[in-house]
JSON list of C-alpha atoms and ligand atoms in Angstrom, two decimals:
[
{"chain": "A", "resi": 1, "resn": "UNK", "atom": "CA", "xyz": [-7.21, -32.00, 60.21]},
{"chain": "A", "resi": 2, "resn": "UNK", "atom": "CA", "xyz": [-7.79, -30.51, 56.80]},
{"chain": "A", "resi": 3, "resn": "UNK", "atom": "CA", "xyz": [-8.27, -27.04, 58.31]},
{"chain": "A", "resi": 4, "resn": "UNK", "atom": "CA", "xyz": [-5.13, -27.40, 60.43]},
{"chain": "A", "resi": 5, "resn": "UNK", "atom": "CA", "xyz": [-3.17, -28.15, 57.26]},
{"chain": "A", "resi": 6, "resn": "UNK", "atom": "CA", "xyz": [-4.75, -25.23, 55.50]},
{"chain": "A", "resi": 7, "resn": "UNK", "atom": "CA", "xyz": [-3.91, -22.84, 58.36]},
{"chain": "A", "resi": 8, "resn": "UNK", "atom": "CA", "xyz": [-0.33, -24.11, 58.37]},
{"chain": "A", "resi": 9, "resn": "UNK", "atom": "CA", "xyz": [-0.10, -23.63, 54.63]},
{"chain": "A", "resi": 10, "resn": "UNK", "atom": "CA", "xyz": [-1.55, -20.15, 54.93]},
{"chain": "A", "resi": 11, "resn": "UNK", "atom": "CA", "xyz": [1.07, -19.23, 57.56]},
{"chain": "A", "resi": 12, "resn": "UNK", "atom": "CA", "xyz": [3.88, -20.41, 55.30]},
{"chain": "A", "resi": 13, "resn": "UNK", "atom": "CA", "xyz": [2.49, -18.47, 52.35]},
{"chain": "A", "resi": 14, "resn": "UNK", "atom": "CA", "xyz": [1.94, -15.34, 54.45]},
{"chain": "A", "resi": 15, "resn": "UNK", "atom": "CA", "xyz": [5.51, -15.63, 55.77]},
{"chain": "A", "resi": 16, "resn": "UNK", "atom": "CA", "xyz": [6.86, -16.00, 52.23]},
{"chain": "A", "resi": 17, "resn": "UNK", "atom": "CA", "xyz": [4.83, -13.01, 51.12]},
{"chain": "A", "resi": 18, "resn": "UNK", "atom": "CA", "xyz": [6.16, -10.91, 54.01]},
{"chain": "A", "resi": 19, "resn": "UNK", "atom": "CA", "xyz": [9.72, -11.98, 53.23]},
{"chain": "A", "resi": 20, "resn": "UNK", "atom": "CA", "xyz": [9.08, -10.90, 49.67]},
{"chain": "A", "resi": 21, "resn": "UNK", "atom": "CA", "xyz": [7.77, -7.50, 50.71]},
{"chain": "A", "resi": 22, "resn": "UNK", "atom": "CA", "xyz": [10.35, -7.05, 53.48]},
{"chain": "A", "resi": 23, "resn": "UNK", "atom": "CA", "xyz": [13.29, -9.18, 52.43]},
{"chain": "A", "resi": 24, "resn": "UNK", "atom": "CA", "xyz": [15.00, -10.43, 55.56]},
{"chain": "A", "resi": 25, "resn": "UNK", "atom": "CA", "xyz": [18.39, -9.35, 54.26]},
{"chain": "A", "resi": 26, "resn": "UNK", "atom": "CA", "xyz": [20.17, -6.06, 54.82]},
{"chain": "A", "resi": 27, "resn": "UNK", "atom": "CA", "xyz": [19.85, -3.90, 51.68]},
{"chain": "A", "resi": 28, "resn": "UNK", "atom": "CA", "xyz": [23.44, -2.73, 52.13]},
{"chain": "A", "resi": 29, "resn": "UNK", "atom": "CA", "xyz": [25.57, -5.72, 53.15]},
{"chain": "A", "resi": 30, "resn": "UNK", "atom": "CA", "xyz": [23.14, -8.58, 52.34]},
{"chain": "A", "resi": 31, "resn": "UNK", "atom": "CA", "xyz": [23.60, -10.19, 55.76]},
{"chain": "A", "resi": 32, "resn": "UNK", "atom": "CA", "xyz": [20.47, -11.68, 57.28]},
{"chain": "A", "resi": 33, "resn": "UNK", "atom": "CA", "xyz": [18.48, -9.18, 59.34]},
{"chain": "A", "resi": 34, "resn": "UNK", "atom": "CA", "xyz": [18.02, -9.94, 63.03]},
{"chain": "A", "resi": 35, "resn": "UNK", "atom": "CA", "xyz": [14.72, -9.64, 64.86]},
{"chain": "A", "resi": 36, "resn": "UNK", "atom": "CA", "xyz": [13.68, -6.00, 65.06]},
{"chain": "A", "resi": 37, "resn": "UNK", "atom": "CA", "xyz": [15.94, -4.92, 62.19]},
{"chain": "A", "resi": 38, "resn": "UNK", "atom": "CA", "xyz": [14.25, -3.56, 59.10]},
{"chain": "A", "resi": 39, "resn": "UNK", "atom": "CA", "xyz": [15.74, -2.89, 55.66]},
{"chain": "A", "resi": 40, "resn": "UNK", "atom": "CA", "xyz": [19.28, -2.18, 56.96]},
{"chain": "A", "resi": 41, "resn": "UNK", "atom": "CA", "xyz": [21.17, -4.04, 59.71]},
{"chain": "A", "resi": 42, "resn": "UNK", "atom": "CA", "xyz": [22.53, -2.35, 62.83]},
{"chain": "A", "resi": 43, "resn": "UNK", "atom": "CA", "xyz": [26.14, -2.90, 61.70]},
{"chain": "A", "resi": 44, "resn": "UNK", "atom": "CA", "xyz": [25.47, -0.86, 58.55]},
{"chain": "A", "resi": 45, "resn": "UNK", "atom": "CA", "xyz": [23.65, 1.83, 60.54]},
{"chain": "A", "resi": 46, "resn": "UNK", "atom": "CA", "xyz": [26.83, 2.00, 62.62]},
{"chain": "A", "resi": 47, "resn": "UNK", "atom": "CA", "xyz": [28.60, 3.23, 59.46]},
{"chain": "A", "resi": 48, "resn": "UNK", "atom": "CA", "xyz": [26.67, 6.49, 59.73]},
{"chain": "A", "resi": 49, "resn": "UNK", "atom": "CA", "xyz": [29.02, 8.48, 61.90]},
{"chain": "A", "resi": 50, "resn": "UNK", "atom": "CA", "xyz": [27.95, 11.91, 63.13]},
{"chain": "A", "resi": 51, "resn": "UNK", "atom": "CA", "xyz": [30.56, 14.50, 62.22]},
{"chain": "A", "resi": 52, "resn": "UNK", "atom": "CA", "xyz": [32.89, 15.49, 65.02]},
{"chain": "A", "resi": 53, "resn": "UNK", "atom": "CA", "xyz": [34.09, 18.84, 63.70]},
{"chain": "A", "resi": 54, "resn": "UNK", "atom": "CA", "xyz": [35.76, 21.22, 63.28]},
{"chain": "A", "resi": 55, "resn": "UNK", "atom": "CA", "xyz": [32.87, 23.40, 62.18]},
{"chain": "A", "resi": 56, "resn": "UNK", "atom": "CA", "xyz": [32.74, 26.95, 60.82]},
{"chain": "A", "resi": 57, "resn": "UNK", "atom": "CA", "xyz": [32.08, 29.24, 63.82]},
{"chain": "A", "resi": 58, "resn": "UNK", "atom": "CA", "xyz": [29.86, 31.41, 61.65]},
{"chain": "A", "resi": 59, "resn": "UNK", "atom": "CA", "xyz": [27.52, 28.97, 59.90]},
{"chain": "A", "resi": 60, "resn": "UNK", "atom": "CA", "xyz": [28.27, 25.56, 61.42]},
{"chain": "A", "resi": 61, "resn": "UNK", "atom": "CA", "xyz": [29.33, 23.90, 58.14]},
{"chain": "A", "resi": 62, "resn": "UNK", "atom": "CA", "xyz": [32.09, 21.29, 58.63]},
{"chain": "A", "resi": 63, "resn": "UNK", "atom": "CA", "xyz": [35.52, 22.57, 57.61]},
{"chain": "A", "resi": 64, "resn": "UNK", "atom": "CA", "xyz": [38.96, 20.97, 57.17]},
{"chain": "A", "resi": 65, "resn": "UNK", "atom": "CA", "xyz": [41.10, 21.17, 60.34]},
{"chain": "A", "resi": 66, "resn": "UNK", "atom": "CA", "xyz": [43.67, 23.45, 58.68]},
{"chain": "A", "resi": 67, "resn": "UNK", "atom": "CA", "xyz": [41.20, 25.19, 56.35]},
{"chain": "A", "resi": 68, "resn": "UNK", "atom": "CA", "xyz": [41.51, 28.87, 55.66]},
{"chain": "A", "resi": 69, "resn": "UNK", "atom": "CA", "xyz": [37.87, 29.86, 56.03]},
{"chain": "A", "resi": 70, "resn": "UNK", "atom": "CA", "xyz": [34.63, 28.05, 55.30]},
{"chain": "A", "resi": 71, "resn": "UNK", "atom": "CA", "xyz": [33.58, 27.00, 51.78]},
{"chain": "A", "resi": 72, "resn": "UNK", "atom": "CA", "xyz": [29.94, 27.93, 52.48]},
{"chain": "A", "resi": 73, "resn": "UNK", "atom": "CA", "xyz": [30.64, 31.39, 53.88]},
{"chain": "A", "resi": 74, "resn": "UNK", "atom": "CA", "xyz": [33.28, 32.15, 51.24]},
{"chain": "A", "resi": 75, "resn": "UNK", "atom": "CA", "xyz": [30.94, 31.56, 48.32]},
{"chain": "A", "resi": 76, "resn": "UNK", "atom": "CA", "xyz": [28.33, 34.13, 49.23]},
{"chain": "A", "resi": 77, "resn": "UNK", "atom": "CA", "xyz": [26.21, 35.48, 52.02]},
{"chain": "A", "resi": 78, "resn": "UNK", "atom": "CA", "xyz": [23.72, 32.77, 52.94]},
{"chain": "A", "resi": 79, "resn": "UNK", "atom": "CA", "xyz": [20.18, 33.64, 53.89]},
{"chain": "A", "resi": 80, "resn": "UNK", "atom": "CA", "xyz": [20.16, 30.90, 56.54]},
{"chain": "A", "resi": 81, "resn": "UNK", "atom": "CA", "xyz": [21.90, 31.42, 59.87]},
{"chain": "A", "resi": 82, "resn": "UNK", "atom": "CA", "xyz": [23.23, 27.97, 60.63]},
{"chain": "A", "resi": 83, "resn": "UNK", "atom": "CA", "xyz": [23.58, 24.61, 58.95]},
{"chain": "A", "resi": 84, "resn": "UNK", "atom": "CA", "xyz": [23.86, 21.27, 60.70]},
{"chain": "A", "resi": 85, "resn": "UNK", "atom": "CA", "xyz": [25.03, 18.25, 58.73]},
{"chain": "A", "resi": 86, "resn": "UNK", "atom": "CA", "xyz": [24.62, 14.83, 60.33]},
{"chain": "A", "resi": 87, "resn": "UNK", "atom": "CA", "xyz": [27.28, 12.95, 58.38]},
{"chain": "A", "resi": 88, "resn": "UNK", "atom": "CA", "xyz": [29.66, 12.79, 55.44]},
{"chain": "A", "resi": 89, "resn": "UNK", "atom": "CA", "xyz": [28.17, 11.67, 52.10]},
{"chain": "A", "resi": 90, "resn": "UNK", "atom": "CA", "xyz": [30.38, 8.57, 52.00]},
{"chain": "A", "resi": 91, "resn": "UNK", "atom": "CA", "xyz": [29.39, 5.25, 50.31]},
{"chain": "A", "resi": 92, "resn": "UNK", "atom": "CA", "xyz": [27.19, 3.72, 53.07]},
{"chain": "A", "resi": 93, "resn": "UNK", "atom": "CA", "xyz": [25.30, 7.01, 53.44]},
{"chain": "A", "resi": 94, "resn": "UNK", "atom": "CA", "xyz": [24.97, 7.34, 49.65]},
{"chain": "A", "resi": 95, "resn": "UNK", "atom": "CA", "xyz": [23.37, 3.88, 49.59]},
{"chain": "A", "resi": 96, "resn": "UNK", "atom": "CA", "xyz": [21.01, 4.77, 52.43]},
{"chain": "A", "resi": 97, "resn": "UNK", "atom": "CA", "xyz": [19.87, 7.93, 50.66]},
{"chain": "A", "resi": 98, "resn": "UNK", "atom": "CA", "xyz": [19.43, 5.92, 47.47]},
{"chain": "A", "resi": 99, "resn": "UNK", "atom": "CA", "xyz": [17.20, 3.41, 49.32]},
{"chain": "A", "resi": 100, "resn": "UNK", "atom": "CA", "xyz": [15.19, 6.29, 50.72]},
{"chain": "A", "resi": 101, "resn": "UNK", "atom": "CA", "xyz": [14.77, 8.22, 47.48]},
{"chain": "A", "resi": 102, "resn": "UNK", "atom": "CA", "xyz": [14.57, 5.59, 44.80]},
{"chain": "A", "resi": 103, "resn": "UNK", "atom": "CA", "xyz": [13.70, 2.27, 46.46]},
{"chain": "A", "resi": 104, "resn": "UNK", "atom": "CA", "xyz": [10.71, 3.28, 48.53]},
{"chain": "A", "resi": 105, "resn": "UNK", "atom": "CA", "xyz": [12.41, 2.56, 51.88]},
{"chain": "A", "resi": 106, "resn": "UNK", "atom": "CA", "xyz": [10.60, 5.18, 53.92]},
{"chain": "A", "resi": 107, "resn": "UNK", "atom": "CA", "xyz": [11.78, 3.79, 57.26]},
{"chain": "A", "resi": 108, "resn": "UNK", "atom": "CA", "xyz": [15.32, 4.89, 56.34]},
{"chain": "A", "resi": 109, "resn": "UNK", "atom": "CA", "xyz": [14.11, 8.51, 56.37]},
{"chain": "A", "resi": 110, "resn": "UNK", "atom": "CA", "xyz": [12.55, 8.06, 59.79]},
{"chain": "A", "resi": 111, "resn": "UNK", "atom": "CA", "xyz": [15.76, 6.63, 61.24]},
{"chain": "A", "resi": 112, "resn": "UNK", "atom": "CA", "xyz": [17.85, 9.44, 59.72]},
{"chain": "A", "resi": 113, "resn": "UNK", "atom": "CA", "xyz": [15.47, 12.02, 61.19]},
{"chain": "A", "resi": 114, "resn": "UNK", "atom": "CA", "xyz": [15.84, 10.44, 64.62]},
{"chain": "A", "resi": 115, "resn": "UNK", "atom": "CA", "xyz": [19.65, 10.55, 64.29]},
{"chain": "A", "resi": 116, "resn": "UNK", "atom": "CA", "xyz": [19.50, 14.20, 63.30]},
{"chain": "A", "resi": 117, "resn": "UNK", "atom": "CA", "xyz": [17.33, 14.91, 66.34]},
{"chain": "A", "resi": 118, "resn": "UNK", "atom": "CA", "xyz": [19.94, 13.32, 68.61]},
{"chain": "A", "resi": 119, "resn": "UNK", "atom": "CA", "xyz": [22.53, 15.79, 67.32]},
{"chain": "A", "resi": 120, "resn": "UNK", "atom": "CA", "xyz": [20.25, 18.85, 67.57]},
{"chain": "A", "resi": 121, "resn": "UNK", "atom": "CA", "xyz": [18.64, 18.06, 70.89]},
{"chain": "A", "resi": 122, "resn": "UNK", "atom": "CA", "xyz": [21.34, 19.66, 73.03]},
{"chain": "A", "resi": 123, "resn": "UNK", "atom": "CA", "xyz": [21.65, 22.87, 70.97]},
{"chain": "A", "resi": 124, "resn": "UNK", "atom": "CA", "xyz": [19.84, 25.84, 72.56]},
{"chain": "A", "resi": 125, "resn": "UNK", "atom": "CA", "xyz": [19.50, 27.74, 69.29]},
{"chain": "A", "resi": 126, "resn": "UNK", "atom": "CA", "xyz": [17.76, 24.81, 67.62]},
{"chain": "A", "resi": 127, "resn": "UNK", "atom": "CA", "xyz": [15.60, 24.26, 70.68]},
{"chain": "A", "resi": 128, "resn": "UNK", "atom": "CA", "xyz": [14.20, 27.75, 70.20]},
{"chain": "A", "resi": 129, "resn": "UNK", "atom": "CA", "xyz": [12.86, 26.92, 66.72]},
{"chain": "A", "resi": 130, "resn": "UNK", "atom": "CA", "xyz": [9.11, 27.29, 66.26]},
{"chain": "A", "resi": 131, "resn": "UNK", "atom": "CA", "xyz": [8.47, 24.98, 63.36]},
{"chain": "A", "resi": 132, "resn": "UNK", "atom": "CA", "xyz": [9.99, 22.57, 60.87]},
{"chain": "A", "resi": 133, "resn": "UNK", "atom": "CA", "xyz": [9.62, 22.79, 57.10]},
{"chain": "A", "resi": 134, "resn": "UNK", "atom": "CA", "xyz": [10.98, 20.18, 54.68]},
{"chain": "A", "resi": 135, "resn": "UNK", "atom": "CA", "xyz": [12.47, 21.25, 51.34]},
{"chain": "A", "resi": 136, "resn": "UNK", "atom": "CA", "xyz": [9.47, 20.58, 49.08]},
{"chain": "A", "resi": 137, "resn": "UNK", "atom": "CA", "xyz": [9.35, 18.50, 45.94]},
{"chain": "A", "resi": 138, "resn": "UNK", "atom": "CA", "xyz": [7.47, 19.69, 42.89]},
{"chain": "A", "resi": 139, "resn": "UNK", "atom": "CA", "xyz": [4.07, 18.01, 42.70]},
{"chain": "A", "resi": 140, "resn": "UNK", "atom": "CA", "xyz": [5.02, 16.03, 39.58]},
{"chain": "A", "resi": 141, "resn": "UNK", "atom": "CA", "xyz": [8.07, 14.58, 41.37]},
{"chain": "A", "resi": 142, "resn": "UNK", "atom": "CA", "xyz": [5.96, 13.92, 44.46]},
{"chain": "A", "resi": 143, "resn": "UNK", "atom": "CA", "xyz": [3.43, 12.03, 42.37]},
{"chain": "A", "resi": 144, "resn": "UNK", "atom": "CA", "xyz": [6.17, 9.96, 40.78]},
{"chain": "A", "resi": 145, "resn": "UNK", "atom": "CA", "xyz": [7.94, 9.10, 44.08]},
{"chain": "A", "resi": 146, "resn": "UNK", "atom": "CA", "xyz": [4.83, 8.94, 46.24]},
{"chain": "A", "resi": 147, "resn": "UNK", "atom": "CA", "xyz": [6.44, 10.82, 49.13]},
{"chain": "A", "resi": 148, "resn": "UNK", "atom": "CA", "xyz": [8.96, 13.53, 49.88]},
{"chain": "A", "resi": 149, "resn": "UNK", "atom": "CA", "xyz": [12.07, 12.08, 51.53]},
{"chain": "A", "resi": 150, "resn": "UNK", "atom": "CA", "xyz": [12.78, 15.37, 53.35]},
{"chain": "A", "resi": 151, "resn": "UNK", "atom": "CA", "xyz": [9.24, 15.28, 54.74]},
{"chain": "A", "resi": 152, "resn": "UNK", "atom": "CA", "xyz": [9.93, 11.83, 56.25]},
{"chain": "A", "resi": 153, "resn": "UNK", "atom": "CA", "xyz": [13.20, 13.04, 57.81]},
{"chain": "A", "resi": 154, "resn": "UNK", "atom": "CA", "xyz": [11.48, 16.21, 59.06]},
{"chain": "A", "resi": 155, "resn": "UNK", "atom": "CA", "xyz": [8.53, 14.29, 60.50]},
{"chain": "A", "resi": 156, "resn": "UNK", "atom": "CA", "xyz": [10.79, 12.12, 62.67]},
{"chain": "A", "resi": 157, "resn": "UNK", "atom": "CA", "xyz": [12.85, 15.17, 63.64]},
{"chain": "A", "resi": 158, "resn": "UNK", "atom": "CA", "xyz": [9.72, 17.09, 64.61]},
{"chain": "A", "resi": 159, "resn": "UNK", "atom": "CA", "xyz": [8.38, 14.22, 66.72]},
{"chain": "A", "resi": 160, "resn": "UNK", "atom": "CA", "xyz": [11.66, 13.90, 68.61]},
{"chain": "A", "resi": 161, "resn": "UNK", "atom": "CA", "xyz": [12.16, 17.66, 69.09]},
{"chain": "A", "resi": 162, "resn": "UNK", "atom": "CA", "xyz": [8.42, 18.16, 69.74]},
{"chain": "A", "resi": 163, "resn": "UNK", "atom": "CA", "xyz": [8.07, 20.79, 67.08]},
{"chain": "A", "resi": 164, "resn": "UNK", "atom": "CA", "xyz": [5.30, 21.10, 64.49]},
{"chain": "A", "resi": 165, "resn": "UNK", "atom": "CA", "xyz": [6.03, 20.04, 60.92]},
{"chain": "A", "resi": 166, "resn": "UNK", "atom": "CA", "xyz": [4.48, 22.50, 58.47]},
{"chain": "A", "resi": 167, "resn": "UNK", "atom": "CA", "xyz": [5.20, 21.25, 54.93]},
{"chain": "A", "resi": 168, "resn": "UNK", "atom": "CA", "xyz": [2.30, 23.21, 53.44]},
{"chain": "A", "resi": 169, "resn": "UNK", "atom": "CA", "xyz": [3.96, 26.58, 54.12]},
{"chain": "A", "resi": 170, "resn": "UNK", "atom": "CA", "xyz": [6.62, 26.16, 51.41]},
{"chain": "A", "resi": 171, "resn": "UNK", "atom": "CA", "xyz": [5.88, 24.98, 47.87]},
{"chain": "A", "resi": 172, "resn": "UNK", "atom": "CA", "xyz": [8.09, 24.19, 44.89]},
{"chain": "A", "resi": 173, "resn": "UNK", "atom": "CA", "xyz": [6.28, 25.95, 42.10]},
{"chain": "A", "resi": 174, "resn": "UNK", "atom": "CA", "xyz": [8.26, 24.60, 39.20]},
{"chain": "A", "resi": 175, "resn": "UNK", "atom": "CA", "xyz": [10.24, 21.51, 38.54]},
{"chain": "A", "resi": 176, "resn": "UNK", "atom": "CA", "xyz": [13.95, 22.33, 38.49]},
{"chain": "A", "resi": 177, "resn": "UNK", "atom": "CA", "xyz": [16.49, 20.59, 36.28]},
{"chain": "A", "resi": 178, "resn": "UNK", "atom": "CA", "xyz": [18.56, 17.92, 37.94]},
{"chain": "A", "resi": 179, "resn": "UNK", "atom": "CA", "xyz": [21.38, 19.74, 39.73]},
{"chain": "A", "resi": 180, "resn": "UNK", "atom": "CA", "xyz": [23.97, 17.00, 39.38]},
{"chain": "A", "resi": 181, "resn": "UNK", "atom": "CA", "xyz": [25.85, 18.40, 36.40]},
{"chain": "A", "resi": 182, "resn": "UNK", "atom": "CA", "xyz": [25.56, 22.09, 37.26]},
{"chain": "A", "resi": 183, "resn": "UNK", "atom": "CA", "xyz": [28.21, 24.30, 38.85]},
{"chain": "A", "resi": 184, "resn": "UNK", "atom": "CA", "xyz": [27.50, 26.59, 41.80]},
{"chain": "A", "resi": 185, "resn": "UNK", "atom": "CA", "xyz": [26.38, 29.61, 39.72]},
{"chain": "A", "resi": 186, "resn": "UNK", "atom": "CA", "xyz": [24.16, 27.44, 37.53]},
{"chain": "A", "resi": 187, "resn": "UNK", "atom": "CA", "xyz": [22.61, 25.78, 40.58]},
{"chain": "A", "resi": 188, "resn": "UNK", "atom": "CA", "xyz": [21.75, 29.11, 42.13]},
{"chain": "A", "resi": 189, "resn": "UNK", "atom": "CA", "xyz": [20.12, 30.26, 38.91]},
{"chain": "A", "resi": 190, "resn": "UNK", "atom": "CA", "xyz": [18.33, 26.93, 38.56]},
{"chain": "A", "resi": 191, "resn": "UNK", "atom": "CA", "xyz": [16.61, 27.15, 41.94]},
{"chain": "A", "resi": 192, "resn": "UNK", "atom": "CA", "xyz": [16.08, 30.88, 42.38]},
{"chain": "A", "resi": 193, "resn": "UNK", "atom": "CA", "xyz": [12.40, 31.59, 41.97]},
{"chain": "A", "resi": 194, "resn": "UNK", "atom": "CA", "xyz": [11.50, 27.89, 42.18]},
{"chain": "A", "resi": 195, "resn": "UNK", "atom": "CA", "xyz": [9.70, 28.23, 45.53]},
{"chain": "A", "resi": 196, "resn": "UNK", "atom": "CA", "xyz": [6.81, 30.16, 47.00]},
{"chain": "A", "resi": 197, "resn": "UNK", "atom": "CA", "xyz": [5.32, 30.39, 50.48]},
{"chain": "A", "resi": 198, "resn": "UNK", "atom": "CA", "xyz": [1.76, 29.80, 51.64]},
{"chain": "A", "resi": 199, "resn": "UNK", "atom": "CA", "xyz": [0.25, 31.73, 54.56]},
{"chain": "A", "resi": 200, "resn": "UNK", "atom": "CA", "xyz": [3.14, 34.18, 55.06]},
{"chain": "A", "resi": 201, "resn": "UNK", "atom": "CA", "xyz": [1.43, 35.47, 58.23]},
{"chain": "A", "resi": 202, "resn": "UNK", "atom": "CA", "xyz": [2.20, 32.10, 59.83]},
{"chain": "A", "resi": 203, "resn": "UNK", "atom": "CA", "xyz": [5.91, 32.55, 59.10]},
{"chain": "A", "resi": 204, "resn": "UNK", "atom": "CA", "xyz": [6.09, 36.06, 60.52]},
{"chain": "A", "resi": 205, "resn": "UNK", "atom": "CA", "xyz": [8.73, 36.31, 63.27]},
{"chain": "A", "resi": 206, "resn": "UNK", "atom": "CA", "xyz": [9.19, 32.53, 63.33]},
{"chain": "A", "resi": 207, "resn": "UNK", "atom": "CA", "xyz": [12.42, 30.58, 63.78]},
{"chain": "A", "resi": 208, "resn": "UNK", "atom": "CA", "xyz": [12.38, 27.78, 61.24]},
{"chain": "A", "resi": 209, "resn": "UNK", "atom": "CA", "xyz": [14.28, 24.53, 60.84]},
{"chain": "A", "resi": 210, "resn": "UNK", "atom": "CA", "xyz": [14.50, 23.73, 57.13]},
{"chain": "A", "resi": 211, "resn": "UNK", "atom": "CA", "xyz": [15.13, 20.02, 56.47]},
{"chain": "A", "resi": 212, "resn": "UNK", "atom": "CA", "xyz": [16.95, 18.63, 53.44]},
{"chain": "A", "resi": 213, "resn": "UNK", "atom": "CA", "xyz": [18.46, 15.23, 52.64]},
{"chain": "A", "resi": 214, "resn": "UNK", "atom": "CA", "xyz": [21.74, 16.28, 51.02]},
{"chain": "A", "resi": 215, "resn": "UNK", "atom": "CA", "xyz": [23.48, 19.65, 50.89]},
{"chain": "A", "resi": 216, "resn": "UNK", "atom": "CA", "xyz": [25.90, 20.03, 48.00]},
{"chain": "A", "resi": 217, "resn": "UNK", "atom": "CA", "xyz": [26.40, 23.67, 47.09]},
{"chain": "A", "resi": 218, "resn": "UNK", "atom": "CA", "xyz": [23.71, 24.98, 49.45]},
{"chain": "A", "resi": 219, "resn": "UNK", "atom": "CA", "xyz": [21.85, 26.62, 46.56]},
{"chain": "A", "resi": 220, "resn": "UNK", "atom": "CA", "xyz": [18.51, 24.90, 47.24]},
{"chain": "A", "resi": 221, "resn": "UNK", "atom": "CA", "xyz": [18.64, 25.51, 51.00]},
{"chain": "A", "resi": 222, "resn": "UNK", "atom": "CA", "xyz": [19.57, 29.13, 50.31]},
{"chain": "A", "resi": 223, "resn": "UNK", "atom": "CA", "xyz": [16.72, 29.67, 47.83]},
{"chain": "A", "resi": 224, "resn": "UNK", "atom": "CA", "xyz": [14.21, 28.22, 50.34]},
{"chain": "A", "resi": 225, "resn": "UNK", "atom": "CA", "xyz": [15.63, 30.26, 53.23]},
{"chain": "A", "resi": 226, "resn": "UNK", "atom": "CA", "xyz": [15.64, 33.44, 51.18]},
{"chain": "A", "resi": 227, "resn": "UNK", "atom": "CA", "xyz": [11.94, 33.23, 50.45]},
{"chain": "A", "resi": 228, "resn": "UNK", "atom": "CA", "xyz": [11.09, 32.23, 54.05]},
{"chain": "A", "resi": 229, "resn": "UNK", "atom": "CA", "xyz": [13.04, 35.24, 55.37]},
{"chain": "A", "resi": 230, "resn": "UNK", "atom": "CA", "xyz": [11.47, 37.57, 52.81]},
{"chain": "A", "resi": 231, "resn": "UNK", "atom": "CA", "xyz": [8.05, 36.30, 53.98]},
{"chain": "A", "resi": 232, "resn": "UNK", "atom": "CA", "xyz": [8.94, 37.42, 57.51]},
{"chain": "A", "resi": 233, "resn": "UNK", "atom": "CA", "xyz": [10.72, 34.46, 59.14]},
{"chain": "A", "resi": 234, "resn": "UNK", "atom": "CA", "xyz": [13.09, 35.60, 61.90]},
{"chain": "A", "resi": 235, "resn": "UNK", "atom": "CA", "xyz": [15.75, 33.00, 61.16]},
{"chain": "A", "resi": 236, "resn": "UNK", "atom": "CA", "xyz": [16.26, 29.79, 59.22]},
{"chain": "A", "resi": 237, "resn": "UNK", "atom": "CA", "xyz": [18.40, 26.92, 60.48]},
{"chain": "A", "resi": 238, "resn": "UNK", "atom": "CA", "xyz": [19.17, 24.21, 57.95]},
{"chain": "A", "resi": 239, "resn": "UNK", "atom": "CA", "xyz": [19.36, 20.56, 59.04]},
{"chain": "A", "resi": 240, "resn": "UNK", "atom": "CA", "xyz": [20.57, 18.02, 56.50]},
{"chain": "A", "resi": 241, "resn": "UNK", "atom": "CA", "xyz": [21.48, 14.37, 56.63]},
{"chain": "A", "resi": 242, "resn": "UNK", "atom": "CA", "xyz": [24.64, 14.55, 54.55]},
{"chain": "A", "resi": 243, "resn": "UNK", "atom": "CA", "xyz": [27.05, 16.72, 52.62]},
{"chain": "A", "resi": 244, "resn": "UNK", "atom": "CA", "xyz": [30.11, 15.75, 50.58]},
{"chain": "A", "resi": 245, "resn": "UNK", "atom": "CA", "xyz": [32.71, 17.03, 53.02]},
{"chain": "A", "resi": 246, "resn": "UNK", "atom": "CA", "xyz": [35.74, 16.27, 50.86]},
{"chain": "A", "resi": 247, "resn": "UNK", "atom": "CA", "xyz": [34.37, 16.36, 47.32]},
{"chain": "B", "resi": 1, "resn": "LIG", "atom": "ZN1", "xyz": [24.10, -4.48, 56.71]},
{"chain": "B", "resi": 2, "resn": "LIG", "atom": "ZN1", "xyz": [30.64, 29.06, 57.30]}
]
């Protein structure tokens, strides 16, 4: 009898502890999570809407329907060939990225990587890619956060597309200033020379998918692509979760 009570008590405590670790409420809308839902409810995930176009015929960046040219291609010549953005950086997506980067919600990165894979799966050019490399964090940032959010997105993407994830081939050699308050020219200067490659022979002639969480000016993706191409990569395709489409 005593043991039965104790087991019951233990179950209640374990349940309370689990609820504490994984609160049964959606982190976005605070509604109660249903069975099988984790961190964010399905209704909120439904807010993440893959972009429908139009896209720049040259680089794939989303453009305004009546736009005169593409903001990415107009700025400068990119060292990557194509960019694929899953969705607009609107409030629900901003919150998801915040959960992923600053609240330790790693499963959000996995789900976003799966969604990105669904978009890329039917694209022959992306199917030809040899390997996937996430935009690296500097080791001090990695230590602080405990994981690289782009690695988590890239890992799920790689599993779905059946392509190897090779994070060790690209390294961030110095910690860059936060980019938030910098203009395009300052961002390019800030990140140029911030990366180095490992084992360049393993990049030689390879088609690479570079994974990032958010693309703003493209300066980081460009700096990474530039060094991958100079190390011998045949082409770099950039896959990102979000970009501010109408900043
Ligand atoms: Zn919700
Ligand atoms: Zn373009």
